[in-house]
GROMACS .gro file of C-alpha atoms in nm:
model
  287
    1UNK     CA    1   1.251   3.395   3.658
    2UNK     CA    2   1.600   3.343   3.491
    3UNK     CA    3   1.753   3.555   3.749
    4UNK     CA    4   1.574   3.385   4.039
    5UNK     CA    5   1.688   3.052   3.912
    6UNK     CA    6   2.032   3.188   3.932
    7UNK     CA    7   2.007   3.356   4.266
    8UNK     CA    8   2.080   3.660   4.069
    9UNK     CA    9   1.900   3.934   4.325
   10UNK     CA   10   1.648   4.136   4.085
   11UNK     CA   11   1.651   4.490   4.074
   12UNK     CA   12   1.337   4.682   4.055
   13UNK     CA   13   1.269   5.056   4.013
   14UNK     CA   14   0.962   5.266   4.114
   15UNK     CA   15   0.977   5.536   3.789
   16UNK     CA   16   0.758   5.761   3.678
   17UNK     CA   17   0.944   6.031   3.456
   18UNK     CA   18   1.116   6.027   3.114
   19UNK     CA   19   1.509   6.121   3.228
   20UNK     CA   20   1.474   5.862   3.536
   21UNK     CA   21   1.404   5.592   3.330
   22UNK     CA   22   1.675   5.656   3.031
   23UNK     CA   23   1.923   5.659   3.351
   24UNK     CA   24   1.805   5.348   3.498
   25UNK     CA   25   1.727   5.148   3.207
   26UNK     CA   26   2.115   5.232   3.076
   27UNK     CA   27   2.232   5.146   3.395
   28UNK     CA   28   2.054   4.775   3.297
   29UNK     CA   29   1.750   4.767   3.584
   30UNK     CA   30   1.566   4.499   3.587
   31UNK     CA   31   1.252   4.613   3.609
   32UNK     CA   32   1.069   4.979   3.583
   33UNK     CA   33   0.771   5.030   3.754
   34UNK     CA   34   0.557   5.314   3.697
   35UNK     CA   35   0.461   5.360   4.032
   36UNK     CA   36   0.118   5.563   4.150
   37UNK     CA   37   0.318   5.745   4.408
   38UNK     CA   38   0.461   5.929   4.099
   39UNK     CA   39   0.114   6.160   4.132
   40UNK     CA   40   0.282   6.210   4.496
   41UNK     CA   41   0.540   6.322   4.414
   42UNK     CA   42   0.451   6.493   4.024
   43UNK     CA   43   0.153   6.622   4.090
   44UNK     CA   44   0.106   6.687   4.461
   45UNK     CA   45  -0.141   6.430   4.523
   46UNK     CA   46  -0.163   6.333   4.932
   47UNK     CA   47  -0.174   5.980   4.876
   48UNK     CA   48  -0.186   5.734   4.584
   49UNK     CA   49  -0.572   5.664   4.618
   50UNK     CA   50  -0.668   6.005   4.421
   51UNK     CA   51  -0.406   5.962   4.148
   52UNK     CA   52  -0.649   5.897   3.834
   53UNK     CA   53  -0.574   5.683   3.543
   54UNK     CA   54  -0.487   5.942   3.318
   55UNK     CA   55  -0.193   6.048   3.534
   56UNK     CA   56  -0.072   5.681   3.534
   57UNK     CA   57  -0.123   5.669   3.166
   58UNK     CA   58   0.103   5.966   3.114
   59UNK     CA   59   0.399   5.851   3.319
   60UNK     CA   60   0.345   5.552   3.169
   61UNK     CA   61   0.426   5.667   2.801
   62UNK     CA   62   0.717   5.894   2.929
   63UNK     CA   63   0.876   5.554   3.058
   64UNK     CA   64   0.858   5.399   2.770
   65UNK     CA   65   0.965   5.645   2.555
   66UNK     CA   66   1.266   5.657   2.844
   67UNK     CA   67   1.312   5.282   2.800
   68UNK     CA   68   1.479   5.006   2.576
   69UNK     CA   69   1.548   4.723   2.805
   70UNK     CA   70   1.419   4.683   3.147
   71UNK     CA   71   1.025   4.556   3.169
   72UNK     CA   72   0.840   4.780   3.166
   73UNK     CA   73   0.563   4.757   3.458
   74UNK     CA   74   0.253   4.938   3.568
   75UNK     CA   75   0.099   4.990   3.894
   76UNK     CA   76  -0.268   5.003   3.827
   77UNK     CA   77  -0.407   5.268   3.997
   78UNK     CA   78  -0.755   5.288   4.232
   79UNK     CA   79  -1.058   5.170   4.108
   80UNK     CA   80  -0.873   5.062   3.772
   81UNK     CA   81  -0.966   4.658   3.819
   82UNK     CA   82  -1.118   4.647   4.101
   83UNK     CA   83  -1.518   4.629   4.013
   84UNK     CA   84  -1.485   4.335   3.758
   85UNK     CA   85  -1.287   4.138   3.544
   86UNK     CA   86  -1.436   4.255   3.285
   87UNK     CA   87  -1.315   4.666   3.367
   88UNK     CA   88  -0.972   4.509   3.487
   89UNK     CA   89  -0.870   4.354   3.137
   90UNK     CA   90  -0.989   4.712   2.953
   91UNK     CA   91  -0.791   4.875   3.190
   92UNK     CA   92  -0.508   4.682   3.128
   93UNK     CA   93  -0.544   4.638   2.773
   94UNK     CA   94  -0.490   5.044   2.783
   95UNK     CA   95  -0.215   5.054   2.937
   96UNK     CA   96  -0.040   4.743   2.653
   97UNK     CA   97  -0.213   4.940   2.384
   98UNK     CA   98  -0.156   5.284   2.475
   99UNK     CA   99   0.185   5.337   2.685
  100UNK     CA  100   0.345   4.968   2.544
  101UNK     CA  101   0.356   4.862   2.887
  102UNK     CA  102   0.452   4.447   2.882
  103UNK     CA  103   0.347   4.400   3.255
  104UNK     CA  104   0.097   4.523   3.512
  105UNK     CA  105   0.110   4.530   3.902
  106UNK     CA  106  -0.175   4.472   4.107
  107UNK     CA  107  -0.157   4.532   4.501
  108UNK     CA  108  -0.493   4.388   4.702
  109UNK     CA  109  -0.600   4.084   4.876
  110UNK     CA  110  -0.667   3.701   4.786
  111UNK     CA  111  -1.035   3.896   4.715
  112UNK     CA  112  -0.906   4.057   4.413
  113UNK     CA  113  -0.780   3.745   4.283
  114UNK     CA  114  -1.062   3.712   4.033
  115UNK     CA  115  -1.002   4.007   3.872
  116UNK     CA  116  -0.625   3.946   3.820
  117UNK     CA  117  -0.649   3.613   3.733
  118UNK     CA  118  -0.880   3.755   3.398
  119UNK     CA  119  -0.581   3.973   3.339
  120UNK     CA  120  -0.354   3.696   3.326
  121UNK     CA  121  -0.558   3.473   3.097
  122UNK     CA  122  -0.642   3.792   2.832
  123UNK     CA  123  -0.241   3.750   2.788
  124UNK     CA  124  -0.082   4.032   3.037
  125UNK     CA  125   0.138   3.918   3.294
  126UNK     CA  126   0.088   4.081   3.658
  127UNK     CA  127   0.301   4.112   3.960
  128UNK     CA  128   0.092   4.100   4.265
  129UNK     CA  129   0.190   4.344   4.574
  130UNK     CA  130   0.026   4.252   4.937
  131UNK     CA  131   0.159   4.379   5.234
  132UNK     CA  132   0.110   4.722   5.336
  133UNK     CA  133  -0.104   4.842   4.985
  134UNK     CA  134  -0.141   5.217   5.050
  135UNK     CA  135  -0.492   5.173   4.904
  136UNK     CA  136  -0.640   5.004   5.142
  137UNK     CA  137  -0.463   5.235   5.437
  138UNK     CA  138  -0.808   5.267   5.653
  139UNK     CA  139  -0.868   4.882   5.614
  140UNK     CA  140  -0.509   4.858   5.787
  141UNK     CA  141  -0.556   5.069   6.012
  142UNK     CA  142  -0.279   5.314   5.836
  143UNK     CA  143   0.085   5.285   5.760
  144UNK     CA  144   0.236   5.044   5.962
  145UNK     CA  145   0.431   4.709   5.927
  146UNK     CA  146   0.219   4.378   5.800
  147UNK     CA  147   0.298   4.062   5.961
  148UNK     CA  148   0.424   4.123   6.321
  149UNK     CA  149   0.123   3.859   6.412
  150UNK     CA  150   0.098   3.499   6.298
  151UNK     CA  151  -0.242   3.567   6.216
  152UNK     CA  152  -0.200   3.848   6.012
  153UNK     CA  153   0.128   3.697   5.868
  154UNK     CA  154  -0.098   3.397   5.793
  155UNK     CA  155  -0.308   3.606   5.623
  156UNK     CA  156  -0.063   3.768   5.350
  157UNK     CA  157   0.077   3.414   5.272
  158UNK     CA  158  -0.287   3.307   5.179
  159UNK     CA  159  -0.275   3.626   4.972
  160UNK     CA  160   0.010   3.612   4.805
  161UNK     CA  161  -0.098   3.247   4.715
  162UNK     CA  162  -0.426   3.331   4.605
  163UNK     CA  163  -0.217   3.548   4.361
  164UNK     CA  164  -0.020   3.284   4.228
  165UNK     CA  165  -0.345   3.080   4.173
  166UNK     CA  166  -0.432   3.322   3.966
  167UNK     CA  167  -0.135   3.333   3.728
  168UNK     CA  168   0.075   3.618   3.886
  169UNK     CA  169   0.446   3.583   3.770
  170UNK     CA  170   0.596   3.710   4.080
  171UNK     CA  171   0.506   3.889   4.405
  172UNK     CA  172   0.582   4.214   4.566
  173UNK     CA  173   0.555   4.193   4.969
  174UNK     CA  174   0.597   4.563   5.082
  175UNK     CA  175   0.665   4.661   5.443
  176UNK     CA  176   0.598   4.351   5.539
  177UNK     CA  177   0.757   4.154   5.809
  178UNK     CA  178   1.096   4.014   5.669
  179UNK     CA  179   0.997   3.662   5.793
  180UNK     CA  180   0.713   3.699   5.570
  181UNK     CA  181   0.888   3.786   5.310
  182UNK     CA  182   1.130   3.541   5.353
  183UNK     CA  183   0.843   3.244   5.362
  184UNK     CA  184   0.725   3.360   5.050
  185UNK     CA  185   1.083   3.338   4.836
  186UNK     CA  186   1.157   3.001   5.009
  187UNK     CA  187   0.779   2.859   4.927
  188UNK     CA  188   0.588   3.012   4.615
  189UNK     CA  189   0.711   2.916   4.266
  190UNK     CA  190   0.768   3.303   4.194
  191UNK     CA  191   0.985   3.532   4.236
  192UNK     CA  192   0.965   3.744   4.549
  193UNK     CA  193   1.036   4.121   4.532
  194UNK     CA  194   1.090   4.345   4.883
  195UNK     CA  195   0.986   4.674   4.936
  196UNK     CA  196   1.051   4.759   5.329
  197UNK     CA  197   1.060   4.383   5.383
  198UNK     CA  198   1.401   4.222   5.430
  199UNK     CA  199   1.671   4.105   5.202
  200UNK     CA  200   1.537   3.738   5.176
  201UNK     CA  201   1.365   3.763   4.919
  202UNK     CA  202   1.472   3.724   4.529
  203UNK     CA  203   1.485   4.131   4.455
  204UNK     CA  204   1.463   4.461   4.583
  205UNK     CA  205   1.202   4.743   4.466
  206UNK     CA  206   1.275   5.117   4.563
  207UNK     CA  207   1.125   5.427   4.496
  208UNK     CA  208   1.379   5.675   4.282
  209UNK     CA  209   1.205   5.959   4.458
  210UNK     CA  210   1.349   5.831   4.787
  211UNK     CA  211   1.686   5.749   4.672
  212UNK     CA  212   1.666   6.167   4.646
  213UNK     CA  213   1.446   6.282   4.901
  214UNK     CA  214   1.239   6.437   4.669
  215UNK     CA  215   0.990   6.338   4.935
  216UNK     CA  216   1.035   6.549   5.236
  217UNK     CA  217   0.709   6.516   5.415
  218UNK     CA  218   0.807   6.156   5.539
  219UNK     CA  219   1.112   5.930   5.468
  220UNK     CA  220   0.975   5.554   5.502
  221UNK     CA  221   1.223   5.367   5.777
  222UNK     CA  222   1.276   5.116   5.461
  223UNK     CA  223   1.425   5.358   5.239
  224UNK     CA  224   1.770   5.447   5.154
  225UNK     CA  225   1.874   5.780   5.094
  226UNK     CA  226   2.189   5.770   4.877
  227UNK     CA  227   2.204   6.183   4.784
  228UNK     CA  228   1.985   6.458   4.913
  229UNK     CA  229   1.900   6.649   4.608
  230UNK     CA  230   1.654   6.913   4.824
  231UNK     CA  231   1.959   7.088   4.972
  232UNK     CA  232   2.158   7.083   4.640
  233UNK     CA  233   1.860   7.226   4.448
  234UNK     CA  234   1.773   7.516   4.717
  235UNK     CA  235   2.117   7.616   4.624
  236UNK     CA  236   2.085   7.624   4.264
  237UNK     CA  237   1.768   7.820   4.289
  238UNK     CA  238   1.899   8.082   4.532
  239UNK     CA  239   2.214   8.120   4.338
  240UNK     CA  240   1.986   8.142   4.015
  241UNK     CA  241   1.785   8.442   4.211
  242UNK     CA  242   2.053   8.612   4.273
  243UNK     CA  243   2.209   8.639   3.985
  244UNK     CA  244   1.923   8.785   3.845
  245UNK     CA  245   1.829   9.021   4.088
  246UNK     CA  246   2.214   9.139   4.021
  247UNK     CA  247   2.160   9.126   3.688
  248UNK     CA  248   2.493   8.877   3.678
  249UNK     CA  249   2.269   8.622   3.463
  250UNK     CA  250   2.215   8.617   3.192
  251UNK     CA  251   2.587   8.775   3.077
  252UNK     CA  252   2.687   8.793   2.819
  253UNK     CA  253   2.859   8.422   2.671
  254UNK     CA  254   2.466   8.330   2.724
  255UNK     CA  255   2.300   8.603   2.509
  256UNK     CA  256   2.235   8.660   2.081
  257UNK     CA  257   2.346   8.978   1.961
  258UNK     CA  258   2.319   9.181   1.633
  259UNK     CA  259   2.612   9.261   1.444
  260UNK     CA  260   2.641   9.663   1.497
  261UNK     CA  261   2.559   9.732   1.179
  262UNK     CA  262   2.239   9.531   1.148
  263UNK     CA  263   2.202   9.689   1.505
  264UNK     CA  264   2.117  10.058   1.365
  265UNK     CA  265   1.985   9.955   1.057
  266UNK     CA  266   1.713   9.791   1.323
  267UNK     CA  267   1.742  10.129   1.530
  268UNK     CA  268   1.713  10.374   1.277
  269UNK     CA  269   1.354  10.191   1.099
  270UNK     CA  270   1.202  10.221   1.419
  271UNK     CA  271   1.376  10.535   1.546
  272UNK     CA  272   1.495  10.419   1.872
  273UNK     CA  273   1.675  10.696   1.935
  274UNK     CA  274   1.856  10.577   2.259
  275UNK     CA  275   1.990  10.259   2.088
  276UNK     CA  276   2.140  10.505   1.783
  277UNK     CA  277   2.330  10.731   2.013
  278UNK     CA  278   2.451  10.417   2.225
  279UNK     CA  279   2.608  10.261   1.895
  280UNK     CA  280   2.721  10.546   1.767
  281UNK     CA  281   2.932  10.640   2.082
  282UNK     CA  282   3.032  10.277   2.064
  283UNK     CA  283   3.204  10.336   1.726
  284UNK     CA  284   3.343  10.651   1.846
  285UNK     CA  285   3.542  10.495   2.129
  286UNK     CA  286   3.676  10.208   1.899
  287UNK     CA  287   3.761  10.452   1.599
   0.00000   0.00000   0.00000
C-alpha cells in the first residue's frame, strides 16, 4: 500500500523453490508468490488444476526457509477454499501455521467472494486474481485474453470489486485486457498487480520459470524472456556426458586418495593383488 501511495511500481515474483527465492528476496522483491504452476514446472503436472495441496505446502516451506524480507504469498491451490468458508480458513490457517506464509492469493469470481471474505476476517490477508484463472480454463473457454468485450470487461470489474468487498488487500488482473487493468488501479482502493495485462497498473507479477524458459511447451505472449537457460543447460549436460564416457571427469584435483602407504597396508589385508604390484612399481619408478 506504501508503495502504491508513492507510485513506487511493486514487484512481484511467482516462486516456488528454495535458491529462487534467497536470490530474489536479496535482490529486495516485493512480493514472493508461491505459485501453483510450480507443480508445472517441478513436478510435471499439465496444468495447475491437479497440483494438490501437499505440493503447494512443500514449495511453500522451501520459500520461506529461502526468505527474510519480501511477503511471503500463497496461491491456494484447487479445491483448497472453494466448498466453504469454513474449509477455506483451515486451508489457510495451514498454510500460516505450517509454511509461515503471511498472505494468501485467491483467483475466482465475485462467487467466491464468500469464502475469501471468511479468510480475511479469521486474520489472513488475501490478494484476489481474476482475469484469465487457469482453473476455471473450460468455463473460459481456454487460454485466451479477458476483457476484449465490454461485457466481459464489465464482468471482471464487478469481480475484482466483489473482492475488495470482501477485504482483499490488493488485486491481481492476469491476461486481462490492459484497459481493464488500467480501470482497476485508477478506481479500487487497492493496489493493482499485472500479469499479461499492461503496465497501468501499480505492479508487475512474473513467473521466474519464464524469465528462463524453463517452460518450453508454451511461452505466454506476456512473458519476458531475459536468459534461455534450456540451451545453456543441454550444454552442461552433454559436456558432463562426455567427459565421462572419456573418462576426463572425474580427474584427478576432484578425487580422495590414500597416502601410498595406507594404500598397501589396505591392499595387502585384503590381498588385492593387482593394487600391490601397481604400488609397488610406483615406488620403483620414483626410487
Amino acid at each position: 500500500m506504501a508503495k502504491m501511495k508513492k507510485g513506487e511500481p511493486i514487484t512481484q515474483l511467482a516462486a516456488y523453490d528454495y535458491r529462487t527465492a534467497v536470490i530474489a528476496d536479496r535482490l529486495g522483491m516485493d512480493i514472493l508468490c508461491v505459485s501453483d504452476t510450480g507443480g508445472m514446472i517441478l513436478f510435471g503436472h499439465k496444468s495447475t488444476v491437479s497440483v494438490s495441496f501437499d505440493e503447494v505446502m512443500m514449495m511453500s516451506k522451501a520459500i520461506d526457509r529461502g526468505s527474510k524480507y519480501g511477503l511471503r504469498m500463497v496461491d491456494m491451490p484447487y479445491w483448497s477454499f472453494h466448498v466453504s468458508p469454513e474449509q477455506a480458513v483451515a486451508n489457510a490457517g495451514r498454510f500460516v501455521h505450517e509454511a509461515n506464509a503471511e498472505v494468501m492469493k485467491c483467483e475466482g469470481n465475485k462467487y467466491h467472494a464468500r469464502n475469501i471474505e471468511a479468510i480475511v476476517r479469521a486474520g489472513i490477508p488475501v490478494q484476489g486474481h481474476v482475469g484469465i484463472t487457469p482453473m476455471r480454463m473450460p468455463q473460459l473457454g481456454g487460454f485466451v485474453a479477458q476483457g476484449k468485450t465490454a461485457k466481459r470487461a464489465k464482468e471482471m470489474v464487478e469481480d475484482a470489486k466483489a473482492m475488495v468487498d470482501a477485504g482483499c488487500f490488493s488485486i491481481l488482473c492476469e491476461v486481462t485486457t490492459s484497459e481493464v487493468a488500467e480501470y482497476l488501479a485508477q478506481t479500487l482502493p487497492v493496489p493493482v498487480i499485472s500479469l499479461g495485462a499492461g503496465n497501468a497498473a501499480h505492479g508487475v507479477h512474473i513467473i521466474s520459470s519464464d524469465l528462463f524458459h524453463l517452460w518450453e511447451e508454451h511461452v505466454p505472449r506476456h512473458s519476458r524472456i531475459y536468459t534461455d537457460l534450456i540451451p545453456i543447460m543441454e550444454d552442461v549436460i552433454s559436456r558432463y556426458m562426455k567427459d565421462v564416457v572419456n573418462r576426463a571427469y572425474p580427474a584427478e584435483k576432484e578425487t580422495v586418495f590414500m597416502s601410498p602407504e595406507e594404500c598397501l597396508s589396505f591392499a595387502q589385508d585384503m590381498k588385492w593383488e593387482r593394487k600391490i604390484d601397481e604400488l609397488r612399481s610406483a615406488a620403483k619408478k620414483t626410487a
